[in-house]
Short mmCIF file of C-alpha atoms and ligand atoms in Angstrom, two decimals:
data_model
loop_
_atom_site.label_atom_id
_atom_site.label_comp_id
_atom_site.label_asym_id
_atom_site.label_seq_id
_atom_site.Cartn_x
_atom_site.Cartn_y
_atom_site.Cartn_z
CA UNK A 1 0.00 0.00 0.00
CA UNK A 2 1.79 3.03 -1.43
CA UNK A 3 3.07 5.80 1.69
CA UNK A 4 0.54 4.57 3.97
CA UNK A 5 1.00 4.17 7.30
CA UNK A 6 -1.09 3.32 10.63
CA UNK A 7 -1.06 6.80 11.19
CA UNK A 8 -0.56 8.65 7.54
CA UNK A 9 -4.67 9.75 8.13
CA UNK A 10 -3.35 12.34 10.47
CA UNK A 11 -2.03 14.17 7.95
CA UNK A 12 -4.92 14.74 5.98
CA UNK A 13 -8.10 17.23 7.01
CA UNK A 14 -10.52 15.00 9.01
CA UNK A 15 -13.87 16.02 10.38
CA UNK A 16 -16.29 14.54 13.30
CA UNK A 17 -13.65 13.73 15.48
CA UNK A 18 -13.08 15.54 19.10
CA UNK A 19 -10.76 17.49 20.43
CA UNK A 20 -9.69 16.17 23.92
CA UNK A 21 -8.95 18.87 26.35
CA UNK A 22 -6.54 16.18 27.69
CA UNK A 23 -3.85 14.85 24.86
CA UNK A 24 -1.48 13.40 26.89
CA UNK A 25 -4.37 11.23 29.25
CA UNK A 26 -5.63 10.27 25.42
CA UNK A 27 -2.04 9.26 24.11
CA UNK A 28 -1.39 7.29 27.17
CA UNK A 29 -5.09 5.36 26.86
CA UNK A 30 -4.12 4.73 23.29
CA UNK A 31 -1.10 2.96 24.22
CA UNK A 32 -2.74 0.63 26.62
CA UNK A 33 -5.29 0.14 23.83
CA UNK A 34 -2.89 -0.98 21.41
CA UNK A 35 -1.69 -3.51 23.69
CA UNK A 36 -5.12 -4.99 24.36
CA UNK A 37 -5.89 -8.47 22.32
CA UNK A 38 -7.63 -8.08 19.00
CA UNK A 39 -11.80 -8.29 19.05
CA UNK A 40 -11.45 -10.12 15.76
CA UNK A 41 -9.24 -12.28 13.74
CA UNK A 42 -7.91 -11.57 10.63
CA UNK A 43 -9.21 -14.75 9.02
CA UNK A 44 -12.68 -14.27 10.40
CA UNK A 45 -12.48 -10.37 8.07
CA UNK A 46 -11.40 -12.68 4.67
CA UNK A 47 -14.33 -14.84 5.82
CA UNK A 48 -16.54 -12.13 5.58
CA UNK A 49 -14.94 -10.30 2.28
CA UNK A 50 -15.57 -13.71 0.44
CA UNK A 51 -18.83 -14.20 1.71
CA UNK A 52 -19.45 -10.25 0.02
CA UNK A 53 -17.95 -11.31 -3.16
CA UNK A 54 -20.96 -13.53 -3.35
CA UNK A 55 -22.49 -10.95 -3.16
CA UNK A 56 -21.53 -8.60 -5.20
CA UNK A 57 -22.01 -12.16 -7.92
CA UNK A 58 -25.63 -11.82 -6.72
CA UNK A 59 -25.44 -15.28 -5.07
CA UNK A 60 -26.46 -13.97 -1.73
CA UNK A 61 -27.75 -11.25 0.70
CA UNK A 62 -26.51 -8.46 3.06
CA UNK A 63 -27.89 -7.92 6.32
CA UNK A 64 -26.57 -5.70 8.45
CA UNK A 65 -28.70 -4.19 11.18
CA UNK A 66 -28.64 -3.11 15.08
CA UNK A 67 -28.20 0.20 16.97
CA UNK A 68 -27.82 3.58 15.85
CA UNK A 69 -25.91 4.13 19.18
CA UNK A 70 -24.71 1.42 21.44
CA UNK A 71 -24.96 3.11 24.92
CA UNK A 72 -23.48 2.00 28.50
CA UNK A 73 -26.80 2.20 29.75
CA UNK A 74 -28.29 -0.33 27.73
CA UNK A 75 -25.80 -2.93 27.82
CA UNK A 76 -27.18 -5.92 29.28
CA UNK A 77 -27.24 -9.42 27.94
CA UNK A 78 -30.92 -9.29 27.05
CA UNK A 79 -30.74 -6.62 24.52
CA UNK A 80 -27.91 -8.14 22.92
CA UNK A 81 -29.89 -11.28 22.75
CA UNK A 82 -33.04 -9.92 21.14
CA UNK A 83 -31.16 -7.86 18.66
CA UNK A 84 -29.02 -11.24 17.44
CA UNK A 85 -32.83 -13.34 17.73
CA UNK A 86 -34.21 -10.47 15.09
CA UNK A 87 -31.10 -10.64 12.90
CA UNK A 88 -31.88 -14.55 12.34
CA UNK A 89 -35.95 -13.86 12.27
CA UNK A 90 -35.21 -11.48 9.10
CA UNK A 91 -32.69 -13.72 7.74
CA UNK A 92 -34.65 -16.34 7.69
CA UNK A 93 -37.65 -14.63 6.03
CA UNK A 94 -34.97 -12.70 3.11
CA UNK A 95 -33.20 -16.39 2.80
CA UNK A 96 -36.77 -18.39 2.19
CA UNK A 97 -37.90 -15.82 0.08
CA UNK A 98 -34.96 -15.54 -2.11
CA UNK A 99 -33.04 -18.90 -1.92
CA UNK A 100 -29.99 -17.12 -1.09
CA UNK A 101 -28.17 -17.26 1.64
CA UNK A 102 -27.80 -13.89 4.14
CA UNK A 103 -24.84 -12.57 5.35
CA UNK A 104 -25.19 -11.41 8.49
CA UNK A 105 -24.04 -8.30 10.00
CA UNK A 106 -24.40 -6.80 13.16
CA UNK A 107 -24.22 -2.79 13.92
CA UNK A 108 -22.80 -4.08 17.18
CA UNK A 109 -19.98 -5.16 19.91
CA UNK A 110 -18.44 -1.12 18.85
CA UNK A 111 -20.90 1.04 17.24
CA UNK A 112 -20.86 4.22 19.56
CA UNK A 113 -19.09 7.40 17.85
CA UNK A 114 -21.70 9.50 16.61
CA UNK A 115 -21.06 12.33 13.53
CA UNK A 116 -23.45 15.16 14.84
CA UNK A 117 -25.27 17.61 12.57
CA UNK A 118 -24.10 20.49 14.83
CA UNK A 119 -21.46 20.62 16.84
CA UNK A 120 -23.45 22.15 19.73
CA UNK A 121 -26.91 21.73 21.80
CA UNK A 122 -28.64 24.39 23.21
CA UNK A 123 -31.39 23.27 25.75
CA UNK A 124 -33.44 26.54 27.85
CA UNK A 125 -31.03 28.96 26.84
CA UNK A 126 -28.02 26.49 27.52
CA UNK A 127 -25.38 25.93 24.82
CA UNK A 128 -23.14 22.96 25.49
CA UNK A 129 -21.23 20.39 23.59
CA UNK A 130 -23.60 17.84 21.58
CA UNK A 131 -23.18 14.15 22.43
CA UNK A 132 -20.92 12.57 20.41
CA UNK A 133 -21.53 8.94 21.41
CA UNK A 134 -20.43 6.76 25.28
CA UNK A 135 -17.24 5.94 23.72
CA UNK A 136 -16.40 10.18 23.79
CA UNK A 137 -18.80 11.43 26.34
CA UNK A 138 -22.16 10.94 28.24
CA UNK A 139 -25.39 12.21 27.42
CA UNK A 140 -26.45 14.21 30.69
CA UNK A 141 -26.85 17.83 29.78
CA UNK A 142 -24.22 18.77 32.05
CA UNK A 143 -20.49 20.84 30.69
CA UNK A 144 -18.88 17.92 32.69
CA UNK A 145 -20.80 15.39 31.18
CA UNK A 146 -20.40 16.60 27.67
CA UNK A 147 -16.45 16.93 27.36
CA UNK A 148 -14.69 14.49 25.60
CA UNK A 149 -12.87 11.54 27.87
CA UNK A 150 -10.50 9.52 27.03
CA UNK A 151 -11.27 6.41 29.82
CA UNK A 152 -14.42 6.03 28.16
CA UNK A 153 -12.62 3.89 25.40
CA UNK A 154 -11.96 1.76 28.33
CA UNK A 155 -15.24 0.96 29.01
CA UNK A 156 -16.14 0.63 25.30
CA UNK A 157 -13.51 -1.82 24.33
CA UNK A 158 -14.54 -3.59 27.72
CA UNK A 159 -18.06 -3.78 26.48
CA UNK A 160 -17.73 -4.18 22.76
CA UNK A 161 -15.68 -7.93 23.77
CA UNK A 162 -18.28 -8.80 25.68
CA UNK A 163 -21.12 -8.36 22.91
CA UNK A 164 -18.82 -9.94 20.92
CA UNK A 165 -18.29 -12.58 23.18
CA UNK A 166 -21.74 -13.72 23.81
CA UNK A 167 -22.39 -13.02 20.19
CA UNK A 168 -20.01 -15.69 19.35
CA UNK A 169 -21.74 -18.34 21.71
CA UNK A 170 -25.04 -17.78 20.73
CA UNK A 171 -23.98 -18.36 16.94
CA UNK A 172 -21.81 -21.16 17.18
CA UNK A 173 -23.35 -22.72 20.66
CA UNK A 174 -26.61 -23.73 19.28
CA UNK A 175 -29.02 -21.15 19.71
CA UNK A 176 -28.90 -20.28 15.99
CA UNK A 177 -30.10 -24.51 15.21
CA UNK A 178 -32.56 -23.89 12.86
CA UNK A 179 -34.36 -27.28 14.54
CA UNK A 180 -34.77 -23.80 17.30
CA UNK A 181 -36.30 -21.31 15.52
CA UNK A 182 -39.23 -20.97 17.74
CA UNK A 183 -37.74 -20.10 19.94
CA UNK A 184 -36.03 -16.89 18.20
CA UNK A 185 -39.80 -15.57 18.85
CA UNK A 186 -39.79 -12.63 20.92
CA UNK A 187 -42.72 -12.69 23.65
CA UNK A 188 -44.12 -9.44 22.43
CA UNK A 189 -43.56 -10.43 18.89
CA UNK A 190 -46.35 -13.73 19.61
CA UNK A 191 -49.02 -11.12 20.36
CA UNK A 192 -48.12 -9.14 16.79
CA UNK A 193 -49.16 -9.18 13.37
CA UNK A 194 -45.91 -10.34 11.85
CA UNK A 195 -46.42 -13.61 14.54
CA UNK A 196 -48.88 -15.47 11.94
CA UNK A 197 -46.83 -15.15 9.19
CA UNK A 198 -43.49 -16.31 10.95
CA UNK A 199 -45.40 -19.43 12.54
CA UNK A 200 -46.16 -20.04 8.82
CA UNK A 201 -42.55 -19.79 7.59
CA UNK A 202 -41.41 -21.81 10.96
CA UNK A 203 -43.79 -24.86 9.75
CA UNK A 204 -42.70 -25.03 6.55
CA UNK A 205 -38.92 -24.69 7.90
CA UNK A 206 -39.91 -28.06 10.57
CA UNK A 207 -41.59 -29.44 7.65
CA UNK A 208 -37.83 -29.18 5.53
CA UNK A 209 -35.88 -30.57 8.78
CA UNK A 210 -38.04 -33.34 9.07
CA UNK A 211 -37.65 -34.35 5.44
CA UNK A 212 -33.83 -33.95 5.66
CA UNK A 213 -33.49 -35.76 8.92
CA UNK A 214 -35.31 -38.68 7.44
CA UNK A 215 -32.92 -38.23 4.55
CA UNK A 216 -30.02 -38.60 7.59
CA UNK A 217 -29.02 -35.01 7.16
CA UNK A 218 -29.21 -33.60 11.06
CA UNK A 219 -27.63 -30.69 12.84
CA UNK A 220 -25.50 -33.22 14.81
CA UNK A 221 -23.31 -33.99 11.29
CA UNK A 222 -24.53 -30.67 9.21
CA UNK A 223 -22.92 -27.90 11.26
CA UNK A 224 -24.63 -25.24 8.42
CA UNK A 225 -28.11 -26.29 10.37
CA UNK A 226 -26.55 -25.65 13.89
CA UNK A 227 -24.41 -22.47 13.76
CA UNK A 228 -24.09 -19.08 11.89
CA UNK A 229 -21.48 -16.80 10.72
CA UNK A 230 -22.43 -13.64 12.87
CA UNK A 231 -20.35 -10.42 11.93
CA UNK A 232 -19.75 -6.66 13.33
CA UNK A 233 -19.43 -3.78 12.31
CA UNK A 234 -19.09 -0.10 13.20
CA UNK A 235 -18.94 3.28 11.48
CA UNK A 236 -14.72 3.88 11.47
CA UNK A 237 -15.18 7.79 12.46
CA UNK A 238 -13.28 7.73 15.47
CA UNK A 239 -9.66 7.12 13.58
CA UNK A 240 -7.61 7.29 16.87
CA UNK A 241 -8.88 4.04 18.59
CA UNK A 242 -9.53 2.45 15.11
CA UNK A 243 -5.86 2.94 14.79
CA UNK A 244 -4.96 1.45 18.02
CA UNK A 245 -7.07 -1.15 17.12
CA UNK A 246 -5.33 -2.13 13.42
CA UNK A 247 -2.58 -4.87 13.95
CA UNK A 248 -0.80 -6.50 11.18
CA UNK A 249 -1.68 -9.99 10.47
CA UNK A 250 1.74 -12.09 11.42
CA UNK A 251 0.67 -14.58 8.44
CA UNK A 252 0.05 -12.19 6.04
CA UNK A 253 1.58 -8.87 6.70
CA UNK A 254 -1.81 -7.00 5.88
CA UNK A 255 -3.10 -4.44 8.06
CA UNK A 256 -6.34 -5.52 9.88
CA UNK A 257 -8.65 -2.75 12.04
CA UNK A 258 -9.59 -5.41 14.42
CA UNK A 259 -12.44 -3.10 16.06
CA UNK A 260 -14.77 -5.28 13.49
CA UNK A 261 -15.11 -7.30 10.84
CA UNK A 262 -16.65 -4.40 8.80
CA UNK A 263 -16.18 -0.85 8.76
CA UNK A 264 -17.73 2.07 7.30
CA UNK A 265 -16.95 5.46 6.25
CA UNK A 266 -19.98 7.77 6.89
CA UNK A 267 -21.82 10.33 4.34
CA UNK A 268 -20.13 13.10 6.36
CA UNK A 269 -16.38 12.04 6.58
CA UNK A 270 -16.27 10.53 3.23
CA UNK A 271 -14.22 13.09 1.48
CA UNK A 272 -11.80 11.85 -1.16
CA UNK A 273 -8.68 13.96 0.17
CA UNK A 274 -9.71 13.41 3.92
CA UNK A 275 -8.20 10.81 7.00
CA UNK A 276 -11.44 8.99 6.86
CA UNK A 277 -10.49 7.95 3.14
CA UNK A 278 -7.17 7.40 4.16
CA UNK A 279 -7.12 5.21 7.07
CA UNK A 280 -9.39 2.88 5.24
CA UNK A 281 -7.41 2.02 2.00
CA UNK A 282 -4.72 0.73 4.10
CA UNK A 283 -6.87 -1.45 6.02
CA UNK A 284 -8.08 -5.28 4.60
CA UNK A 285 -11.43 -5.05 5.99
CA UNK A 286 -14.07 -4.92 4.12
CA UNK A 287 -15.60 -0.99 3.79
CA UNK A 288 -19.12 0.44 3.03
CA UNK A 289 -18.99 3.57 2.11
CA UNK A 290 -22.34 6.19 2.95
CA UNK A 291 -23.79 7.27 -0.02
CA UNK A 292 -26.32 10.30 0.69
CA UNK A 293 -27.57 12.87 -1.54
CA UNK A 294 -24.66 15.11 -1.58
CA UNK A 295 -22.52 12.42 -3.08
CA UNK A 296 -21.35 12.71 -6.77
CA UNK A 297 -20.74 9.67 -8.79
CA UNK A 298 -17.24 10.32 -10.02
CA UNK A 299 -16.48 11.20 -6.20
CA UNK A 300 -17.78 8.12 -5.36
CA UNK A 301 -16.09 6.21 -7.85
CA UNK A 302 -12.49 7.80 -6.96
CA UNK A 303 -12.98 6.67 -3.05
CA UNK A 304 -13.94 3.26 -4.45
CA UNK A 305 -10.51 3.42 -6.57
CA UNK A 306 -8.28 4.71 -3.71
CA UNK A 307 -9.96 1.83 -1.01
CA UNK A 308 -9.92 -1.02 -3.64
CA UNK A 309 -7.14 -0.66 -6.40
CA UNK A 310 -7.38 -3.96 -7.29
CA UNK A 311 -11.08 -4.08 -7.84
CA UNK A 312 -11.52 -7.20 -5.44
CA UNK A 313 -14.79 -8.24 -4.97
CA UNK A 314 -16.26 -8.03 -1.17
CA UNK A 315 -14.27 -5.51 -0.36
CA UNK A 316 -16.36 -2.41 -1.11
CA UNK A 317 -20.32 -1.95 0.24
CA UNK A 318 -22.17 1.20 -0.79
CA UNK A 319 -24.95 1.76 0.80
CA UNK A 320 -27.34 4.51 -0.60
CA UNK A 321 -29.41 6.53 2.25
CA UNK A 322 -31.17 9.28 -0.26
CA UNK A 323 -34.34 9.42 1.50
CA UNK A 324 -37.39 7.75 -0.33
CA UNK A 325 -38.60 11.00 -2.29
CA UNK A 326 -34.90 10.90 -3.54
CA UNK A 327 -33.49 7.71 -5.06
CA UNK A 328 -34.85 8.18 -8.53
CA UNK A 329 -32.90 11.21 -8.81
CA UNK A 330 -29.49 9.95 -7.22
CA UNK A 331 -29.45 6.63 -7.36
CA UNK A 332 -29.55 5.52 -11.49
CA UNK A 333 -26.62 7.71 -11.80
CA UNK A 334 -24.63 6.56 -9.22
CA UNK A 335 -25.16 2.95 -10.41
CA UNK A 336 -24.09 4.15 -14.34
CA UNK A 337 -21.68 5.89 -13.14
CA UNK A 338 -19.98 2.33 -10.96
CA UNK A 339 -20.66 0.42 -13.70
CA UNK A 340 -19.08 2.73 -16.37
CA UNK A 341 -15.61 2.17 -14.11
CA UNK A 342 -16.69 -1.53 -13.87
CA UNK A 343 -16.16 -1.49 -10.46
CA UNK A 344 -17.31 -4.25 -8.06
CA UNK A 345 -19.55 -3.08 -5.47
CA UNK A 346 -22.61 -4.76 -2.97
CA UNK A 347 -24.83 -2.56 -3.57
CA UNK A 348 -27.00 -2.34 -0.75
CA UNK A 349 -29.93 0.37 0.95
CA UNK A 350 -30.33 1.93 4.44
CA UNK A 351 -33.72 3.26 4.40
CA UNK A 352 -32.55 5.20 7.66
CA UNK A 353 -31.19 8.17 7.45
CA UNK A 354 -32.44 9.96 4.60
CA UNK A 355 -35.67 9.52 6.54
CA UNK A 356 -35.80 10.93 9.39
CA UNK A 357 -37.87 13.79 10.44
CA UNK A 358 -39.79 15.64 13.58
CA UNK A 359 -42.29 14.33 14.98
CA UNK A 360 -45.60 16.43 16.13
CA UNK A 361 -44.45 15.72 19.30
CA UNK A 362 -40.76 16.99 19.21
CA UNK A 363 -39.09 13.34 18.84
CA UNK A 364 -36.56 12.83 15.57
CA UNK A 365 -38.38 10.17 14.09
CA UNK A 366 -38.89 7.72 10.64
CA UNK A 367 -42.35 6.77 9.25
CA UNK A 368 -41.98 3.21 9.11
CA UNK A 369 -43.91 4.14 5.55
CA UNK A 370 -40.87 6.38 4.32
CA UNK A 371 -38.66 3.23 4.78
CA UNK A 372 -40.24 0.63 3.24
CA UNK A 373 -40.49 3.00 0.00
CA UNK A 374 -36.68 3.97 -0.11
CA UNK A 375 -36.52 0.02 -0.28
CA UNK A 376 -39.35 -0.30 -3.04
CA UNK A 377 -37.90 2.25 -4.59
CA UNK A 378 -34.41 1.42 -4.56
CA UNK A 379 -35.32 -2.17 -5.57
CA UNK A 380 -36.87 -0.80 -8.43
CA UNK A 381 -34.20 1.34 -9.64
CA UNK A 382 -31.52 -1.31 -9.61
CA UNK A 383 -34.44 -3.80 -11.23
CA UNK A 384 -34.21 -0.96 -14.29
CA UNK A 385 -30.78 -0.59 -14.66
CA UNK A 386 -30.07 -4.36 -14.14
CA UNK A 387 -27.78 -4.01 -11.22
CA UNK A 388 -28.37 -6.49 -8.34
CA UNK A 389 -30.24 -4.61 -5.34
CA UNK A 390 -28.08 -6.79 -2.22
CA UNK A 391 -28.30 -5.31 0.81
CA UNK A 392 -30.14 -3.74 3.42
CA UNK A 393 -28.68 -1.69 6.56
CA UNK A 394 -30.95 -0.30 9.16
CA UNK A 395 -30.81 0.84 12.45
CA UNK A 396 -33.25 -1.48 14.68
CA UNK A 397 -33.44 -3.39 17.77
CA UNK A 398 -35.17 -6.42 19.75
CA UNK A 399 -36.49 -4.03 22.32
CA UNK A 400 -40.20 -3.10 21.94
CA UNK A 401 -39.64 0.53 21.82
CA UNK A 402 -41.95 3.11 20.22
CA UNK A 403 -38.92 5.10 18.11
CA UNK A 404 -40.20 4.84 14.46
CA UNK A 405 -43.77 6.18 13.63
CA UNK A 406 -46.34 3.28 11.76
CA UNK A 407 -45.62 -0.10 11.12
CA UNK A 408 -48.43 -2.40 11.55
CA UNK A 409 -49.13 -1.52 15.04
CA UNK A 410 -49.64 1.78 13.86
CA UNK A 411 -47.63 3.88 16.59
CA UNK A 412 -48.06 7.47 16.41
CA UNK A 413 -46.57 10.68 17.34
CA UNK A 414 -48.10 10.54 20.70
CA UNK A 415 -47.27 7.12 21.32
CA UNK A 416 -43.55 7.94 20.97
CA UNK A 417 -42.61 9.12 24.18
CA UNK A 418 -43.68 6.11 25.77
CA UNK A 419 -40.71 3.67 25.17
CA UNK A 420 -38.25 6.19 23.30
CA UNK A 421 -34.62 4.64 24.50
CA UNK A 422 -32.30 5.66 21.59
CA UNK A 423 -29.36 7.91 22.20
CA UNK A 424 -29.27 9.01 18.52
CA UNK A 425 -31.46 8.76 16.21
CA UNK A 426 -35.11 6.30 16.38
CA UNK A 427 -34.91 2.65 15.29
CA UNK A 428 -37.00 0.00 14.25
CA UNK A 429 -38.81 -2.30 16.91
CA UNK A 430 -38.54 -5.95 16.14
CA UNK A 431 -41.86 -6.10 14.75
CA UNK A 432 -41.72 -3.20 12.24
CA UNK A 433 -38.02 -4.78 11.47
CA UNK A 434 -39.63 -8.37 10.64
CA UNK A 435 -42.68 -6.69 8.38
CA UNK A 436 -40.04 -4.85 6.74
CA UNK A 437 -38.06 -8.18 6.37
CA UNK A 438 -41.19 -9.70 4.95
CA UNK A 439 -42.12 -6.24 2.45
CA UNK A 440 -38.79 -6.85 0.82
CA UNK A 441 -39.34 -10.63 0.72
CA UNK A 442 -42.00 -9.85 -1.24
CA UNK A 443 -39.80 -7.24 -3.30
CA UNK A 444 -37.43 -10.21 -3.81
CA UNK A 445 -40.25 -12.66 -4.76
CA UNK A 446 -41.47 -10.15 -7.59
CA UNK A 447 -37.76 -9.33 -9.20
CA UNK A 448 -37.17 -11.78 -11.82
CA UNK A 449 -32.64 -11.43 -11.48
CA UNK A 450 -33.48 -13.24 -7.90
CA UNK A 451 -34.94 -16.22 -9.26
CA UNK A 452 -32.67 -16.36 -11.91
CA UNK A 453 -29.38 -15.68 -9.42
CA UNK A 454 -31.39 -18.49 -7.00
CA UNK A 455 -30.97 -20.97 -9.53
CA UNK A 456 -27.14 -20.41 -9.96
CA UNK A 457 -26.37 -20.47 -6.22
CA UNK A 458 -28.34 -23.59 -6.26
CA UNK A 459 -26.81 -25.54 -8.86
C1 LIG B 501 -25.19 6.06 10.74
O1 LIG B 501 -25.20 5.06 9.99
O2 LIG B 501 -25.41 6.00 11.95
C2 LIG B 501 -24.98 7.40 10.12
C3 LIG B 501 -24.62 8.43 10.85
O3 LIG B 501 -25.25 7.39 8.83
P1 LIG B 501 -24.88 8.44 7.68
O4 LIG B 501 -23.37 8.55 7.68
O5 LIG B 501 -25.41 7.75 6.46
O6 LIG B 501 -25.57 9.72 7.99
CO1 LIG B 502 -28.05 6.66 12.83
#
């Protein structure tokens, strides 16, 4: 990798990162950081980058879902456990409905940093420091609370290996048996509309096990029936620990962030001559790259040049966030202008953050309606210009919170403040997460390059 270096971002402009009123207290956490062991293993990242190329081929599907924030205050085993039990509910819906397999990909185990749209909060005449995430400083509207510390990447490292850790037993340990998958039910979830359909899809899934186990093919000998490949990810804005955390790979010699599996570079740090850019083309991980409506194609294209000069397949995701109204206008000429480079992307869709708006009630919000069109939407536009729609990224949980307006429960505005636990911005309850899941599996079951992609994967 031509004059890069661990630390060659640092010489570039870089934006959304804090200044610590305390350097040396920072420098000195960074070194303990580096010494700390790696959350994940190099091999487990080339895992994942081959499992994108097959993507990219259109011979499977990208998942990648969980908190906008990760917070210290909601860290507790159960919410890690619900998220993870959604991931494999909508997984299993997008891989029935499309005979593909799903990659799975958590927003998880180190998604805290937080790019703010303003740099300050004022609250009753009170201007202080916005919250930039638990990994830089706490929410409480206090000037103490608000400035930037450094032991607070303690706590997230601390926190982001125990996700991880749990993650990793739940996938391999047997919870993820598809023989179990009633048991991925959350108890709210029974009472909803989405319950009905997922009893139906669970009944034909027994009804499939029971064939193959008379057939002699059982979880105890098939491991692909007992375990899953469960990965993380985390937007790479805050480039100091993301350093610390890059090690090179003693059997390879390639540079590896080992914060996650994947990282991404967001829609506001994703300038071509920035330390965002930078740091990431020295790094092997697989990258997504935020693609909002201030992007330009041939911008676009250059960052997907710099990160991947050898074109490799996997190793770039972009991931379009226009807003629904929006994608007709941005997103055609995005795709010509990829394709006119030939360059190999997953192209996949967060239906997010080009949604989000202000609720009647004074709570950011996203009309559960909004998202499910930026995914109609963008389905169709890749549909007309014959590129393969395959991915979807979106900020939800397993908790039953009222964050996102709509969904088949129909929450309002005024139902919002009543289980409103984000610390950034609103995300899908498990139950508008597994309609959407089943909206695009319908999507998927009415775009003719699925069936026809189904069939190769197959044979
Ligand atoms: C995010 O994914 O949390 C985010 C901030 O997105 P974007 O960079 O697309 O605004
Ligand atoms: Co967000």
């Amino acid at each position: 990798m031509k004059n890069w270096k661990l630390n060659s971002w640092r010489k570039y402009p870089v934006k959304h990162i804090p200044e610590y009123p305390d350097k040396k207290e920072l420098d000195q956490v960074l070194s303990k950081i580096k010494t700390f062991p790696p959350l994940v293993f190099a091999g487990e990242t080339r895992h994942l980058k081959q499992q994108l190329a097959d993507v990219v081929d259109g011979k499977a599907f990208l998942l990648q879902g969980g908190d906008c924030a990760e917070s210290f205050a909601e860290f507790h085993p159960d919410n890690i456990r619900d998220t993870f039990k959604v991931i494999l509910q909508m997984s299993l819906v997008l891989t029935y409905s499309a005979s593909l397999p799903v990659v799975k990909l958590g927003r998880i185990a180190g998604q805290f940093s937080k790019p703010r749209s303003a740099p300050t909060e004022i609250q009753g005449g009170k201007e202080l420091p916005s919250y930039l995430g638990d990994n830089i400083n706490a929410i409480d509207f206090t000037e103490k609370a608000r400035r930037p510390d450094p032991k607070r990447l303690f706590k997230a490292y601390s926190q982001s290996a125990s996700t991880l850790n749990i993650l990793r037993a739940f996938s391999k340990g047997g919870f993820a048996d598809l023989n179990k998958v009633h048991l991925w039910n959350l108890d709210y979830i029974k009472k909803s509309p989405q319950a009905k359909k997922f009893k139906e899809l669970e009944d034909k899934i027994a009804d499939a096990l029971g064939f193959m186990e008379a057939c002699g093919i059982t979880s105890d000998f098939n491991n692909r029936l007992y375990t899953v490949n469960f990965w993380t990810s985390h937007e790479a804005l805050l480039l100091p620990f993301e350093e610390a955390m890059t090690r090179t790979d003693s059997t390879t010699g390639e540079n590896h962030d080992t914060s996650a599996h994947f990282v991404w570079i967001g829609d506001r740090t994703r300038q071509i001559d920035g330390g965002h850019v930078e740091f990431c083309r020295g790094i092997e991980n697989p990258i997504g790259i935020k693609c909002g409506p201030t992007s330009k194609p041939d911008e676009i294209a250059k960052i997907c040049e710099t990160i991947n000069p050898k074109n490799e397949k996997g190793k770039i995701t972009l991931i379009s966030r226009y807003g629904h109204k929006n994608v007709e206008k941005f997103l055609p000429k995005l795709i010509r202008g990829i394709k006119k480079e030939g360059l190999n992307v997953v192209w996949s869709c967060d239906p997010m953050h080009g949604n989000t708006v202000k609720s009647t009630t004074g709570f950011k919000t996203r009309p559960f309606n909004d998202v499910v069109n930026e995914v109609k939407n963008v389905f169709a536009v890749h549909q007309a210009e014959g590129s393969y729609a395959g991915g979807l990224h979106v900020e939800m949980t397993g908790q039953d919170v009222t964050e996102c307006t709509g969904g088949a429960r129909k929450i309002s505005d005024a139902d919002l403040s009543s289980r409103y636990h984000t610390h950034c911005d609103p995300r899908l309850n498990s139950d508008q997460a597994l309609e959407l899941a089943f909206l695009i599996s319908d999507e998927i079951k009415k775009n003719s390059s699925y069936s026809k992609n189904a069939i190769q994967a197959a044979s």
